[in-house]
Amino acid sequence: MIQEHTRRRVIWNRGGSPVSYVSEKLNLDEETVGGAIHAIKAAAGLRGADSIIIYDNGDVTDARGEEIGNIYDED
């Protein structure tokens, strides 16, 4: 069986703040995306400046590709 995340596409994998761009791509408000990214990074022990990769299904991985959360799962 093919896992859902195998069909995801990267929408953010560079430095800087992804909030505005990711908000537009995921059709979510910037406050929601910013809060979710902050919570996901904190739970994974990452700092604000640490790089992450964000996918079109909301999945977030660290720079090594380890799954650390999903924007849609954060309140």
PDB file of N, CA and C in Angstrom:
ATOM      1  N   MET A   1       0.832  -1.182   0.000  1.00  0.00           N
ATOM      2  CA  MET A   1       0.000   0.000   0.000  1.00  0.00           C
ATOM      3  C   MET A   1       0.877   1.247   0.000  1.00  0.00           C
ATOM      4  N   ILE A   2       0.572   2.226  -0.818  1.00  0.00           N
ATOM      5  CA  ILE A   2       1.331   3.470  -0.888  1.00  0.00           C
ATOM      6  C   ILE A   2       0.871   4.387   0.231  1.00  0.00           C
ATOM      7  N   GLN A   3       1.826   4.901   1.003  1.00  0.00           N
ATOM      8  CA  GLN A   3       1.481   5.833   2.066  1.00  0.00           C
ATOM      9  C   GLN A   3       1.164   7.198   1.461  1.00  0.00           C
ATOM     10  N   GLU A   4       0.246   7.903   2.089  1.00  0.00           N
ATOM     11  CA  GLU A   4      -0.197   9.209   1.597  1.00  0.00           C
ATOM     12  C   GLU A   4       0.950  10.196   1.432  1.00  0.00           C
ATOM     13  N   HIS A   5       1.891  10.216   2.377  1.00  0.00           N
ATOM     14  CA  HIS A   5       2.951  11.216   2.312  1.00  0.00           C
ATOM     15  C   HIS A   5       3.925  11.003   1.156  1.00  0.00           C
ATOM     16  N   THR A   6       3.884   9.870   0.483  1.00  0.00           N
ATOM     17  CA  THR A   6       4.795   9.653  -0.636  1.00  0.00           C
ATOM     18  C   THR A   6       4.410  10.502  -1.842  1.00  0.00           C
ATOM     19  N   ARG A   7       3.191  11.024  -1.857  1.00  0.00           N
ATOM     20  CA  ARG A   7       2.745  11.852  -2.985  1.00  0.00           C
ATOM     21  C   ARG A   7       2.799  13.343  -2.674  1.00  0.00           C
ATOM     22  N   ARG A   8       3.366  13.701  -1.573  1.00  0.00           N
ATOM     23  CA  ARG A   8       3.422  15.107  -1.199  1.00  0.00           C
ATOM     24  C   ARG A   8       4.501  15.848  -1.986  1.00  0.00           C
ATOM     25  N   ARG A   9       4.307  17.161  -2.088  1.00  0.00           N
ATOM     26  CA  ARG A   9       5.291  18.011  -2.772  1.00  0.00           C
ATOM     27  C   ARG A   9       5.834  19.034  -1.790  1.00  0.00           C
ATOM     28  N   VAL A  10       7.110  19.320  -1.899  1.00  0.00           N
ATOM     29  CA  VAL A  10       7.741  20.344  -1.057  1.00  0.00           C
ATOM     30  C   VAL A  10       7.221  21.707  -1.491  1.00  0.00           C
ATOM     31  N   ILE A  11       6.766  22.505  -0.506  1.00  0.00           N
ATOM     32  CA  ILE A  11       6.385  23.879  -0.815  1.00  0.00           C
ATOM     33  C   ILE A  11       7.317  24.880  -0.137  1.00  0.00           C
ATOM     34  N   TRP A  12       8.120  24.426   0.827  1.00  0.00           N
ATOM     35  CA  TRP A  12       9.092  25.316   1.477  1.00  0.00           C
ATOM     36  C   TRP A  12      10.290  24.513   1.931  1.00  0.00           C
ATOM     37  N   ASN A  13      11.491  24.926   1.474  1.00  0.00           N
ATOM     38  CA  ASN A  13      12.724  24.256   1.905  1.00  0.00           C
ATOM     39  C   ASN A  13      13.914  25.200   1.869  1.00  0.00           C
ATOM     40  N   ARG A  14      13.668  26.447   2.223  1.00  0.00           N
ATOM     41  CA  ARG A  14      14.757  27.427   2.217  1.00  0.00           C
ATOM     42  C   ARG A  14      14.725  28.211   3.527  1.00  0.00           C
ATOM     43  N   GLY A  15      15.728  29.038   3.741  1.00  0.00           N
ATOM     44  CA  GLY A  15      15.801  29.834   4.951  1.00  0.00           C
ATOM     45  C   GLY A  15      14.768  30.953   4.955  1.00  0.00           C
ATOM     46  N   GLY A  16      14.727  31.656   6.058  1.00  0.00           N
ATOM     47  CA  GLY A  16      13.790  32.756   6.187  1.00  0.00           C
ATOM     48  C   GLY A  16      12.455  32.289   6.733  1.00  0.00           C
ATOM     49  N   SER A  17      11.514  33.212   6.765  1.00  0.00           N
ATOM     50  CA  SER A  17      10.201  32.913   7.322  1.00  0.00           C
ATOM     51  C   SER A  17       9.257  32.368   6.255  1.00  0.00           C
ATOM     52  N   PRO A  18       8.732  31.178   6.481  1.00  0.00           N
ATOM     53  CA  PRO A  18       7.831  30.571   5.497  1.00  0.00           C
ATOM     54  C   PRO A  18       6.363  30.961   5.663  1.00  0.00           C
ATOM     55  N   VAL A  19       6.033  31.729   6.700  1.00  0.00           N
ATOM     56  CA  VAL A  19       4.642  31.908   7.089  1.00  0.00           C
ATOM     57  C   VAL A  19       3.755  32.436   5.967  1.00  0.00           C
ATOM     58  N   SER A  20       4.099  33.545   5.354  1.00  0.00           N
ATOM     59  CA  SER A  20       3.235  34.133   4.312  1.00  0.00           C
ATOM     60  C   SER A  20       3.051  33.187   3.132  1.00  0.00           C
ATOM     61  N   TYR A  21       4.154  32.640   2.656  1.00  0.00           N
ATOM     62  CA  TYR A  21       4.099  31.764   1.484  1.00  0.00           C
ATOM     63  C   TYR A  21       3.307  30.492   1.771  1.00  0.00           C
ATOM     64  N   VAL A  22       3.602  29.860   2.894  1.00  0.00           N
ATOM     65  CA  VAL A  22       2.922  28.617   3.252  1.00  0.00           C
ATOM     66  C   VAL A  22       1.438  28.877   3.524  1.00  0.00           C
ATOM     67  N   SER A  23       1.127  29.984   4.150  1.00  0.00           N
ATOM     68  CA  SER A  23      -0.276  30.347   4.392  1.00  0.00           C
ATOM     69  C   SER A  23      -1.052  30.391   3.093  1.00  0.00           C
ATOM     70  N   GLU A  24      -0.470  31.029   2.107  1.00  0.00           N
ATOM     71  CA  GLU A  24      -1.120  31.130   0.793  1.00  0.00           C
ATOM     72  C   GLU A  24      -1.277  29.754   0.146  1.00  0.00           C
ATOM     73  N   LYS A  25      -0.240  28.961   0.191  1.00  0.00           N
ATOM     74  CA  LYS A  25      -0.277  27.644  -0.455  1.00  0.00           C
ATOM     75  C   LYS A  25      -1.251  26.681   0.219  1.00  0.00           C
ATOM     76  N   LEU A  26      -1.374  26.766   1.552  1.00  0.00           N
ATOM     77  CA  LEU A  26      -2.250  25.847   2.285  1.00  0.00           C
ATOM     78  C   LEU A  26      -3.634  26.445   2.543  1.00  0.00           C
ATOM     79  N   ASN A  27      -3.826  27.690   2.096  1.00  0.00           N
ATOM     80  CA  ASN A  27      -5.100  28.385   2.270  1.00  0.00           C
ATOM     81  C   ASN A  27      -5.491  28.486   3.752  1.00  0.00           C
ATOM     82  N   LEU A  28      -4.519  28.856   4.568  1.00  0.00           N
ATOM     83  CA  LEU A  28      -4.713  29.068   6.001  1.00  0.00           C
ATOM     84  C   LEU A  28      -4.258  30.477   6.345  1.00  0.00           C
ATOM     85  N   ASP A  29      -4.782  31.038   7.428  1.00  0.00           N
ATOM     86  CA  ASP A  29      -4.337  32.379   7.808  1.00  0.00           C
ATOM     87  C   ASP A  29      -2.930  32.315   8.405  1.00  0.00           C
ATOM     88  N   GLU A  30      -2.229  33.440   8.317  1.00  0.00           N
ATOM     89  CA  GLU A  30      -0.835  33.490   8.756  1.00  0.00           C
ATOM     90  C   GLU A  30      -0.676  33.203  10.247  1.00  0.00           C
ATOM     91  N   GLU A  31      -1.622  33.626  11.054  1.00  0.00           N
ATOM     92  CA  GLU A  31      -1.551  33.370  12.495  1.00  0.00           C
ATOM     93  C   GLU A  31      -1.578  31.871  12.786  1.00  0.00           C
ATOM     94  N   THR A  32      -2.439  31.154  12.088  1.00  0.00           N
ATOM     95  CA  THR A  32      -2.536  29.702  12.262  1.00  0.00           C
ATOM     96  C   THR A  32      -1.237  29.026  11.859  1.00  0.00           C
ATOM     97  N   VAL A  33      -0.713  29.385  10.701  1.00  0.00           N
ATOM     98  CA  VAL A  33       0.525  28.772  10.206  1.00  0.00           C
ATOM     99  C   VAL A  33       1.704  29.110  11.110  1.00  0.00           C
ATOM    100  N   GLY A  34       1.827  30.378  11.488  1.00  0.00           N
ATOM    101  CA  GLY A  34       2.928  30.784  12.360  1.00  0.00           C
ATOM    102  C   GLY A  34       2.896  30.065  13.692  1.00  0.00           C
ATOM    103  N   GLY A  35       1.709  29.960  14.289  1.00  0.00           N
ATOM    104  CA  GLY A  35       1.571  29.251  15.564  1.00  0.00           C
ATOM    105  C   GLY A  35       1.890  27.780  15.437  1.00  0.00           C
ATOM    106  N   ALA A  36       1.440  27.167  14.345  1.00  0.00           N
ATOM    107  CA  ALA A  36       1.693  25.745  14.125  1.00  0.00           C
ATOM    108  C   ALA A  36       3.186  25.476  13.945  1.00  0.00           C
ATOM    109  N   ILE A  37       3.843  26.299  13.158  1.00  0.00           N
ATOM    110  CA  ILE A  37       5.279  26.112  12.934  1.00  0.00           C
ATOM    111  C   ILE A  37       6.037  26.268  14.252  1.00  0.00           C
ATOM    112  N   HIS A  38       5.681  27.273  15.021  1.00  0.00           N
ATOM    113  CA  HIS A  38       6.336  27.497  16.316  1.00  0.00           C
ATOM    114  C   HIS A  38       6.147  26.279  17.229  1.00  0.00           C
ATOM    115  N   ALA A  39       4.922  25.782  17.319  1.00  0.00           N
ATOM    116  CA  ALA A  39       4.634  24.633  18.177  1.00  0.00           C
ATOM    117  C   ALA A  39       5.362  23.376  17.711  1.00  0.00           C
ATOM    118  N   ILE A  40       5.388  23.149  16.413  1.00  0.00           N
ATOM    119  CA  ILE A  40       6.048  21.961  15.857  1.00  0.00           C
ATOM    120  C   ILE A  40       7.551  22.023  16.127  1.00  0.00           C
ATOM    121  N   LYS A  41       8.155  23.176  15.880  1.00  0.00           N
ATOM    122  CA  LYS A  41       9.590  23.315  16.132  1.00  0.00           C
ATOM    123  C   LYS A  41       9.904  23.119  17.613  1.00  0.00           C
ATOM    124  N   ALA A  42       9.115  23.723  18.480  1.00  0.00           N
ATOM    125  CA  ALA A  42       9.358  23.607  19.919  1.00  0.00           C
ATOM    126  C   ALA A  42       9.255  22.155  20.374  1.00  0.00           C
ATOM    127  N   ALA A  43       8.237  21.451  19.914  1.00  0.00           N
ATOM    128  CA  ALA A  43       8.052  20.049  20.294  1.00  0.00           C
ATOM    129  C   ALA A  43       9.196  19.168  19.807  1.00  0.00           C
ATOM    130  N   ALA A  44       9.811  19.570  18.698  1.00  0.00           N
ATOM    131  CA  ALA A  44      10.923  18.794  18.137  1.00  0.00           C
ATOM    132  C   ALA A  44      12.273  19.236  18.691  1.00  0.00           C
ATOM    133  N   GLY A  45      12.271  20.229  19.579  1.00  0.00           N
ATOM    134  CA  GLY A  45      13.524  20.712  20.148  1.00  0.00           C
ATOM    135  C   GLY A  45      14.313  21.599  19.209  1.00  0.00           C
ATOM    136  N   LEU A  46      13.638  22.171  18.218  1.00  0.00           N
ATOM    137  CA  LEU A  46      14.307  23.056  17.268  1.00  0.00           C
ATOM    138  C   LEU A  46      14.148  24.506  17.701  1.00  0.00           C
ATOM    139  N   ARG A  47      15.092  25.330  17.287  1.00  0.00           N
ATOM    140  CA  ARG A  47      15.025  26.769  17.541  1.00  0.00           C
ATOM    141  C   ARG A  47      14.369  27.454  16.349  1.00  0.00           C
ATOM    142  N   GLY A  48      14.005  28.701  16.524  1.00  0.00           N
ATOM    143  CA  GLY A  48      13.356  29.457  15.459  1.00  0.00           C
ATOM    144  C   GLY A  48      14.162  29.521  14.176  1.00  0.00           C
ATOM    145  N   ALA A  49      15.476  29.630  14.294  1.00  0.00           N
ATOM    146  CA  ALA A  49      16.340  29.745  13.114  1.00  0.00           C
ATOM    147  C   ALA A  49      16.641  28.410  12.442  1.00  0.00           C
ATOM    148  N   ASP A  50      16.255  27.300  13.063  1.00  0.00           N
ATOM    149  CA  ASP A  50      16.523  25.987  12.475  1.00  0.00           C
ATOM    150  C   ASP A  50      15.652  25.773  11.240  1.00  0.00           C
ATOM    151  N   SER A  51      16.238  25.193  10.222  1.00  0.00           N
ATOM    152  CA  SER A  51      15.534  24.962   8.955  1.00  0.00           C
ATOM    153  C   SER A  51      14.539  23.811   9.060  1.00  0.00           C
ATOM    154  N   ILE A  52      13.435  23.972   8.346  1.00  0.00           N
ATOM    155  CA  ILE A  52      12.432  22.918   8.233  1.00  0.00           C
ATOM    156  C   ILE A  52      12.010  22.809   6.777  1.00  0.00           C
ATOM    157  N   ILE A  53      11.355  21.708   6.472  1.00  0.00           N
ATOM    158  CA  ILE A  53      10.799  21.488   5.138  1.00  0.00           C
ATOM    159  C   ILE A  53       9.295  21.314   5.330  1.00  0.00           C
ATOM    160  N   ILE A  54       8.519  22.023   4.511  1.00  0.00           N
ATOM    161  CA  ILE A  54       7.064  21.961   4.615  1.00  0.00           C
ATOM    162  C   ILE A  54       6.508  21.451   3.287  1.00  0.00           C
ATOM    163  N   TYR A  55       5.517  20.567   3.389  1.00  0.00           N
ATOM    164  CA  TYR A  55       4.941  19.909   2.228  1.00  0.00           C
ATOM    165  C   TYR A  55       3.500  20.372   2.000  1.00  0.00           C
ATOM    166  N   ASP A  56       2.995  20.134   0.810  1.00  0.00           N
ATOM    167  CA  ASP A  56       1.659  20.601   0.434  1.00  0.00           C
ATOM    168  C   ASP A  56       0.525  19.903   1.178  1.00  0.00           C
ATOM    169  N   ASN A  57       0.810  18.864   1.922  1.00  0.00           N
ATOM    170  CA  ASN A  57      -0.216  18.222   2.752  1.00  0.00           C
ATOM    171  C   ASN A  57      -0.117  18.661   4.209  1.00  0.00           C
ATOM    172  N   GLY A  58       0.758  19.635   4.491  1.00  0.00           N
ATOM    173  CA  GLY A  58       0.944  20.157   5.833  1.00  0.00           C
ATOM    174  C   GLY A  58       2.031  19.486   6.630  1.00  0.00           C
ATOM    175  N   ASP A  59       2.598  18.389   6.130  1.00  0.00           N
ATOM    176  CA  ASP A  59       3.680  17.715   6.839  1.00  0.00           C
ATOM    177  C   ASP A  59       4.871  18.647   6.988  1.00  0.00           C
ATOM    178  N   VAL A  60       5.572  18.498   8.116  1.00  0.00           N
ATOM    179  CA  VAL A  60       6.775  19.269   8.383  1.00  0.00           C
ATOM    180  C   VAL A  60       7.867  18.284   8.794  1.00  0.00           C
ATOM    181  N   THR A  61       9.043  18.445   8.192  1.00  0.00           N
ATOM    182  CA  THR A  61      10.201  17.645   8.562  1.00  0.00           C
ATOM    183  C   THR A  61      11.326  18.581   8.956  1.00  0.00           C
ATOM    184  N   ASP A  62      12.296  18.036   9.701  1.00  0.00           N
ATOM    185  CA  ASP A  62      13.477  18.832   9.978  1.00  0.00           C
ATOM    186  C   ASP A  62      14.361  18.820   8.732  1.00  0.00           C
ATOM    187  N   ALA A  63      15.491  19.490   8.795  1.00  0.00           N
ATOM    188  CA  ALA A  63      16.367  19.606   7.626  1.00  0.00           C
ATOM    189  C   ALA A  63      16.903  18.259   7.143  1.00  0.00           C
ATOM    190  N   ARG A  64      16.902  17.245   8.020  1.00  0.00           N
ATOM    191  CA  ARG A  64      17.374  15.903   7.645  1.00  0.00           C
ATOM    192  C   ARG A  64      16.266  15.039   7.052  1.00  0.00           C
ATOM    193  N   GLY A  65      15.026  15.557   7.063  1.00  0.00           N
ATOM    194  CA  GLY A  65      13.908  14.805   6.514  1.00  0.00           C
ATOM    195  C   GLY A  65      13.134  13.997   7.532  1.00  0.00           C
ATOM    196  N   GLU A  66      13.444  14.163   8.826  1.00  0.00           N
ATOM    197  CA  GLU A  66      12.717  13.456   9.880  1.00  0.00           C
ATOM    198  C   GLU A  66      11.365  14.125  10.117  1.00  0.00           C
ATOM    199  N   GLU A  67      10.305  13.342  10.135  1.00  0.00           N
ATOM    200  CA  GLU A  67       8.959  13.870  10.371  1.00  0.00           C
ATOM    201  C   GLU A  67       8.886  14.486  11.771  1.00  0.00           C
ATOM    202  N   ILE A  68       8.396  15.728  11.857  1.00  0.00           N
ATOM    203  CA  ILE A  68       8.264  16.360  13.171  1.00  0.00           C
ATOM    204  C   ILE A  68       6.848  16.882  13.435  1.00  0.00           C
ATOM    205  N   GLY A  69       5.975  16.853  12.450  1.00  0.00           N
ATOM    206  CA  GLY A  69       4.605  17.297  12.698  1.00  0.00           C
ATOM    207  C   GLY A  69       3.843  17.601  11.413  1.00  0.00           C
ATOM    208  N   ASN A  70       2.640  18.122  11.629  1.00  0.00           N
ATOM    209  CA  ASN A  70       1.794  18.524  10.505  1.00  0.00           C
ATOM    210  C   ASN A  70       1.052  19.800  10.907  1.00  0.00           C
ATOM    211  N   ILE A  71       1.099  20.787  10.061  1.00  0.00           N
ATOM    212  CA  ILE A  71       0.475  22.076  10.347  1.00  0.00           C
ATOM    213  C   ILE A  71      -1.015  21.920  10.630  1.00  0.00           C
ATOM    214  N   TYR A  72      -1.689  21.034   9.928  1.00  0.00           N
ATOM    215  CA  TYR A  72      -3.125  20.837  10.118  1.00  0.00           C
ATOM    216  C   TYR A  72      -3.473  20.185  11.456  1.00  0.00           C
ATOM    217  N   ASP A  73      -2.503  19.554  12.101  1.00  0.00           N
ATOM    218  CA  ASP A  73      -2.748  18.887  13.388  1.00  0.00           C
ATOM    219  C   ASP A  73      -2.627  19.842  14.576  1.00  0.00           C
ATOM    220  N   GLU A  74      -2.110  21.031  14.349  1.00  0.00           N
ATOM    221  CA  GLU A  74      -1.922  21.998  15.439  1.00  0.00           C
ATOM    222  C   GLU A  74      -3.147  22.855  15.595  1.00  0.00           C
ATOM    223  N   ASP A  75      -3.481  23.172  16.824  1.00  0.00           N
ATOM    224  CA  ASP A  75      -4.657  24.018  17.095  1.00  0.00           C
ATOM    225  C   ASP A  75      -4.281  25.457  17.231  1.00  0.00           C
TER     226      ASP A  75
END
